[in-house]
PDB file of C-alpha atoms in Angstrom:
ATOM      1  CA  UNK A 101      17.736 -19.703  60.151  1.00  0.00           C
ATOM      2  CA  UNK A 102      14.612 -18.708  61.829  1.00  0.00           C
ATOM      3  CA  UNK A 103      14.536 -17.841  65.787  1.00  0.00           C
ATOM      4  CA  UNK A 104      12.019 -18.454  68.635  1.00  0.00           C
ATOM      5  CA  UNK A 105      10.901 -14.996  68.405  1.00  0.00           C
ATOM      6  CA  UNK A 106       8.669 -16.004  65.411  1.00  0.00           C
ATOM      7  CA  UNK A 107       6.657 -17.970  67.807  1.00  0.00           C
ATOM      8  CA  UNK A 108       3.946 -17.108  70.256  1.00  0.00           C
ATOM      9  CA  UNK A 109       2.645 -19.270  73.380  1.00  0.00           C
ATOM     10  CA  UNK A 110      -0.306 -19.421  75.652  1.00  0.00           C
ATOM     11  CA  UNK A 111       0.005 -18.102  79.179  1.00  0.00           C
ATOM     12  CA  UNK A 112      -1.578 -20.156  82.070  1.00  0.00           C
ATOM     13  CA  UNK A 113      -4.484 -17.434  82.012  1.00  0.00           C
ATOM     14  CA  UNK A 114      -5.156 -18.091  78.062  1.00  0.00           C
ATOM     15  CA  UNK A 115      -3.645 -15.094  76.890  1.00  0.00           C
ATOM     16  CA  UNK A 116      -1.289 -15.124  73.829  1.00  0.00           C
ATOM     17  CA  UNK A 117       2.185 -14.134  74.606  1.00  0.00           C
ATOM     18  CA  UNK A 118       4.588 -13.355  71.761  1.00  0.00           C
ATOM     19  CA  UNK A 119       8.412 -14.919  72.248  1.00  0.00           C
ATOM     20  CA  UNK A 120       9.705 -11.661  70.795  1.00  0.00           C
ATOM     21  CA  UNK A 121       8.787 -10.365  74.491  1.00  0.00           C
ATOM     22  CA  UNK A 122      11.890 -12.174  75.673  1.00  0.00           C
ATOM     23  CA  UNK A 123      14.155 -10.642  72.758  1.00  0.00           C
ATOM     24  CA  UNK A 124      17.526  -9.919  73.967  1.00  0.00           C
ATOM     25  CA  UNK A 125      17.489 -12.453  76.931  1.00  0.00           C
ATOM     26  CA  UNK A 126      19.149 -15.724  77.312  1.00  0.00           C
ATOM     27  CA  UNK A 127      16.227 -18.348  78.177  1.00  0.00           C
ATOM     28  CA  UNK A 128      16.188 -21.860  79.384  1.00  0.00           C
ATOM     29  CA  UNK A 129      12.896 -23.553  78.126  1.00  0.00           C
ATOM     30  CA  UNK A 130      11.751 -26.753  79.618  1.00  0.00           C
ATOM     31  CA  UNK A 131       9.123 -28.965  79.288  1.00  0.00           C
ATOM     32  CA  UNK A 132       7.992 -29.712  82.785  1.00  0.00           C
ATOM     33  CA  UNK A 133       5.667 -32.342  84.700  1.00  0.00           C
ATOM     34  CA  UNK A 134       4.876 -31.975  88.171  1.00  0.00           C
ATOM     35  CA  UNK A 135       4.418 -35.842  89.005  1.00  0.00           C
ATOM     36  CA  UNK A 136       7.643 -36.648  87.281  1.00  0.00           C
ATOM     37  CA  UNK A 137      10.881 -38.274  89.115  1.00  0.00           C
ATOM     38  CA  UNK A 138      12.749 -35.106  87.764  1.00  0.00           C
ATOM     39  CA  UNK A 139      10.260 -32.565  89.208  1.00  0.00           C
ATOM     40  CA  UNK A 140      13.286 -31.856  91.812  1.00  0.00           C
ATOM     41  CA  UNK A 141      14.847 -30.187  88.952  1.00  0.00           C
ATOM     42  CA  UNK A 142      12.205 -27.267  89.506  1.00  0.00           C
ATOM     43  CA  UNK A 143      14.353 -26.394  92.611  1.00  0.00           C
ATOM     44  CA  UNK A 144      17.620 -26.153  90.568  1.00  0.00           C
ATOM     45  CA  UNK A 145      15.821 -24.100  87.781  1.00  0.00           C
ATOM     46  CA  UNK A 146      14.283 -21.805  90.115  1.00  0.00           C
ATOM     47  CA  UNK A 147      18.074 -21.229  91.678  1.00  0.00           C
ATOM     48  CA  UNK A 148      19.437 -20.729  88.040  1.00  0.00           C
ATOM     49  CA  UNK A 149      16.736 -17.883  87.376  1.00  0.00           C
ATOM     50  CA  UNK A 150      17.622 -16.216  90.878  1.00  0.00           C
ATOM     51  CA  UNK A 151      21.345 -16.304  90.495  1.00  0.00           C
ATOM     52  CA  UNK A 152      21.113 -15.124  86.941  1.00  0.00           C
ATOM     53  CA  UNK A 153      17.742 -13.085  86.428  1.00  0.00           C
ATOM     54  CA  UNK A 154      19.547  -9.603  87.390  1.00  0.00           C
ATOM     55  CA  UNK A 155      21.830 -10.506  84.286  1.00  0.00           C
ATOM     56  CA  UNK A 156      18.955 -11.265  82.057  1.00  0.00           C
ATOM     57  CA  UNK A 157      18.289 -15.002  82.047  1.00  0.00           C
ATOM     58  CA  UNK A 158      14.673 -16.106  82.247  1.00  0.00           C
ATOM     59  CA  UNK A 159      13.499 -19.964  82.780  1.00  0.00           C
ATOM     60  CA  UNK A 160      10.228 -20.454  80.641  1.00  0.00           C
ATOM     61  CA  UNK A 161       8.429 -23.618  81.868  1.00  0.00           C
ATOM     62  CA  UNK A 162       5.907 -25.478  79.796  1.00  0.00           C
ATOM     63  CA  UNK A 163       3.828 -28.298  81.716  1.00  0.00           C
ATOM     64  CA  UNK A 164       3.411 -31.188  79.300  1.00  0.00           C
ATOM     65  CA  UNK A 165       1.182 -34.268  79.815  1.00  0.00           C
ATOM     66  CA  UNK A 166       3.083 -36.288  77.061  1.00  0.00           C
ATOM     67  CA  UNK A 167       4.653 -38.941  79.354  1.00  0.00           C
ATOM     68  CA  UNK A 168       2.739 -41.176  81.298  1.00  0.00           C
ATOM     69  CA  UNK A 169       0.096 -38.502  82.293  1.00  0.00           C
ATOM     70  CA  UNK A 170       2.538 -36.896  84.864  1.00  0.00           C
ATOM     71  CA  UNK A 171       1.222 -33.630  84.972  1.00  0.00           C
ATOM     72  CA  UNK A 172      -2.203 -32.313  86.714  1.00  0.00           C
ATOM     73  CA  UNK A 173      -5.145 -31.568  84.393  1.00  0.00           C
ATOM     74  CA  UNK A 174      -5.908 -28.544  86.039  1.00  0.00           C
ATOM     75  CA  UNK A 175      -3.226 -25.894  85.350  1.00  0.00           C
ATOM     76  CA  UNK A 176      -3.783 -24.157  88.640  1.00  0.00           C
ATOM     77  CA  UNK A 177      -2.789 -27.295  90.438  1.00  0.00           C
ATOM     78  CA  UNK A 178       0.096 -27.509  88.471  1.00  0.00           C
ATOM     79  CA  UNK A 179       1.125 -23.874  89.452  1.00  0.00           C
ATOM     80  CA  UNK A 180       0.123 -24.375  93.214  1.00  0.00           C
ATOM     81  CA  UNK A 181       2.318 -27.474  92.925  1.00  0.00           C
ATOM     82  CA  UNK A 182       5.520 -25.726  91.658  1.00  0.00           C
ATOM     83  CA  UNK A 183       5.098 -22.732  93.948  1.00  0.00           C
ATOM     84  CA  UNK A 184       4.462 -24.770  97.378  1.00  0.00           C
ATOM     85  CA  UNK A 185       6.999 -27.266  96.609  1.00  0.00           C
ATOM     86  CA  UNK A 186       9.717 -25.638  94.778  1.00  0.00           C
ATOM     87  CA  UNK A 187       9.332 -22.056  95.172  1.00  0.00           C
ATOM     88  CA  UNK A 188       8.771 -21.491  91.431  1.00  0.00           C
ATOM     89  CA  UNK A 189       8.728 -17.593  90.473  1.00  0.00           C
ATOM     90  CA  UNK A 190       9.811 -18.000  86.908  1.00  0.00           C
ATOM     91  CA  UNK A 191       7.292 -17.674  84.180  1.00  0.00           C
ATOM     92  CA  UNK A 192       5.150 -20.959  83.493  1.00  0.00           C
ATOM     93  CA  UNK A 193       2.869 -21.268  80.406  1.00  0.00           C
ATOM     94  CA  UNK A 194      -0.201 -23.155  79.565  1.00  0.00           C
ATOM     95  CA  UNK A 195       0.139 -27.077  79.299  1.00  0.00           C
ATOM     96  CA  UNK A 196       1.458 -28.212  75.766  1.00  0.00           C
ATOM     97  CA  UNK A 197       2.091 -30.919  73.733  1.00  0.00           C
ATOM     98  CA  UNK A 198       5.892 -31.468  73.001  1.00  0.00           C
ATOM     99  CA  UNK A 199       5.797 -33.999  70.620  1.00  0.00           C
ATOM    100  CA  UNK A 200       3.284 -35.810  67.836  1.00  0.00           C
ATOM    101  CA  UNK A 201       1.184 -33.835  65.510  1.00  0.00           C
ATOM    102  CA  UNK A 202      -0.204 -31.472  67.766  1.00  0.00           C
ATOM    103  CA  UNK A 203       3.335 -30.683  69.245  1.00  0.00           C
ATOM    104  CA  UNK A 204       3.677 -26.888  70.127  1.00  0.00           C
ATOM    105  CA  UNK A 205       5.523 -24.881  67.249  1.00  0.00           C
ATOM    106  CA  UNK A 206       8.044 -23.467  69.475  1.00  0.00           C
ATOM    107  CA  UNK A 207       9.229 -27.086  70.850  1.00  0.00           C
ATOM    108  CA  UNK A 208       8.866 -28.179  67.028  1.00  0.00           C
ATOM    109  CA  UNK A 209      11.254 -25.376  66.103  1.00  0.00           C
ATOM    110  CA  UNK A 210      13.729 -25.925  68.928  1.00  0.00           C
ATOM    111  CA  UNK A 211      13.823 -29.832  68.433  1.00  0.00           C
ATOM    112  CA  UNK A 212      14.668 -29.028  64.702  1.00  0.00           C
ATOM    113  CA  UNK A 213      17.479 -26.702  65.768  1.00  0.00           C
ATOM    114  CA  UNK A 214      19.321 -29.327  68.451  1.00  0.00           C
ATOM    115  CA  UNK A 215      18.495 -32.829  68.197  1.00  0.00           C
ATOM    116  CA  UNK A 216      18.515 -35.293  71.200  1.00  0.00           C
ATOM    117  CA  UNK A 217      20.957 -38.187  71.641  1.00  0.00           C
ATOM    118  CA  UNK A 218      19.509 -40.230  68.815  1.00  0.00           C
ATOM    119  CA  UNK A 219      16.752 -38.344  67.656  1.00  0.00           C
ATOM    120  CA  UNK A 220      15.171 -34.786  67.462  1.00  0.00           C
ATOM    121  CA  UNK A 221      11.964 -35.967  69.355  1.00  0.00           C
ATOM    122  CA  UNK A 222      11.691 -34.815  73.026  1.00  0.00           C
ATOM    123  CA  UNK A 223      11.937 -38.421  74.928  1.00  0.00           C
ATOM    124  CA  UNK A 224      10.728 -37.497  78.205  1.00  0.00           C
ATOM    125  CA  UNK A 225       9.977 -34.488  80.957  1.00  0.00           C
ATOM    126  CA  UNK A 226      12.539 -31.904  81.661  1.00  0.00           C
ATOM    127  CA  UNK A 227      14.274 -31.405  78.262  1.00  0.00           C
ATOM    128  CA  UNK A 228      16.067 -28.206  78.417  1.00  0.00           C
ATOM    129  CA  UNK A 229      16.986 -25.797  75.617  1.00  0.00           C
ATOM    130  CA  UNK A 230      19.549 -22.836  76.180  1.00  0.00           C
ATOM    131  CA  UNK A 231      18.648 -19.979  73.867  1.00  0.00           C
ATOM    132  CA  UNK A 232      20.804 -16.980  73.411  1.00  0.00           C
ATOM    133  CA  UNK A 233      20.130 -13.308  73.369  1.00  0.00           C
ATOM    134  CA  UNK A 234      19.272 -13.584  69.583  1.00  0.00           C
ATOM    135  CA  UNK A 235      16.769 -16.067  69.961  1.00  0.00           C
ATOM    136  CA  UNK A 236      19.048 -19.009  68.542  1.00  0.00           C
ATOM    137  CA  UNK A 237      18.806 -22.484  70.183  1.00  0.00           C
ATOM    138  CA  UNK A 238      22.523 -22.940  71.183  1.00  0.00           C
ATOM    139  CA  UNK A 239      22.410 -26.231  73.420  1.00  0.00           C
ATOM    140  CA  UNK A 240      19.832 -28.992  74.541  1.00  0.00           C
ATOM    141  CA  UNK A 241      20.325 -30.773  77.733  1.00  0.00           C
ATOM    142  CA  UNK A 242      18.719 -34.133  78.436  1.00  0.00           C
ATOM    143  CA  UNK A 243      15.977 -34.778  81.124  1.00  0.00           C
ATOM    144  CA  UNK A 244      18.409 -36.385  83.467  1.00  0.00           C
ATOM    145  CA  UNK A 245      21.018 -33.608  83.237  1.00  0.00           C
ATOM    146  CA  UNK A 246      20.834 -31.278  86.525  1.00  0.00           C
ATOM    147  CA  UNK A 247      20.154 -27.838  85.486  1.00  0.00           C
ATOM    148  CA  UNK A 248      23.115 -26.756  87.743  1.00  0.00           C
ATOM    149  CA  UNK A 249      25.411 -28.643  85.400  1.00  0.00           C
ATOM    150  CA  UNK A 250      24.131 -26.263  82.979  1.00  0.00           C
ATOM    151  CA  UNK A 251      26.124 -23.124  84.705  1.00  0.00           C
ATOM    152  CA  UNK A 252      29.057 -23.035  82.089  1.00  0.00           C
ATOM    153  CA  UNK A 253      26.976 -22.988  78.948  1.00  0.00           C
ATOM    154  CA  UNK A 254      24.772 -20.429  80.636  1.00  0.00           C
ATOM    155  CA  UNK A 255      27.711 -18.140  81.151  1.00  0.00           C
ATOM    156  CA  UNK A 256      28.467 -18.107  77.398  1.00  0.00           C
ATOM    157  CA  UNK A 257      25.104 -16.902  76.487  1.00  0.00           C
ATOM    158  CA  UNK A 258      24.831 -14.387  79.483  1.00  0.00           C
TER     159      UNK A 258
END
């Protein structure tokens, strides 16, 4: 079984970052959208990050525009929105596709490891994946699940 460490992703500034840079850290990887009704989850994700970053937890946000054009075209607007409205300091990445033929390979991998309620496809913004310290996808949380309801599962990987 492969791990997330086999993938690389694009940072906001266009640089490529290996997921191996997060080796040994528990992660929450989430597809985000600034104009989504679930955008208030940014605040809860930030809270989880602040509460647990000293124990190694990192939240990684991936803006996506796959669902009803709910993300800004300009990544700088996305970053500004997240920082001003929700105080986001966890790493955010370049906008990606999370479904379809052009889906980011990291998301294709994660959805193949943990399917949703009816299908492996991501159905909406703020689908959250919990990754253990070995790079394995251990749990998937639905968009409507509050990040704060992930605390028990997070404790198992920290």
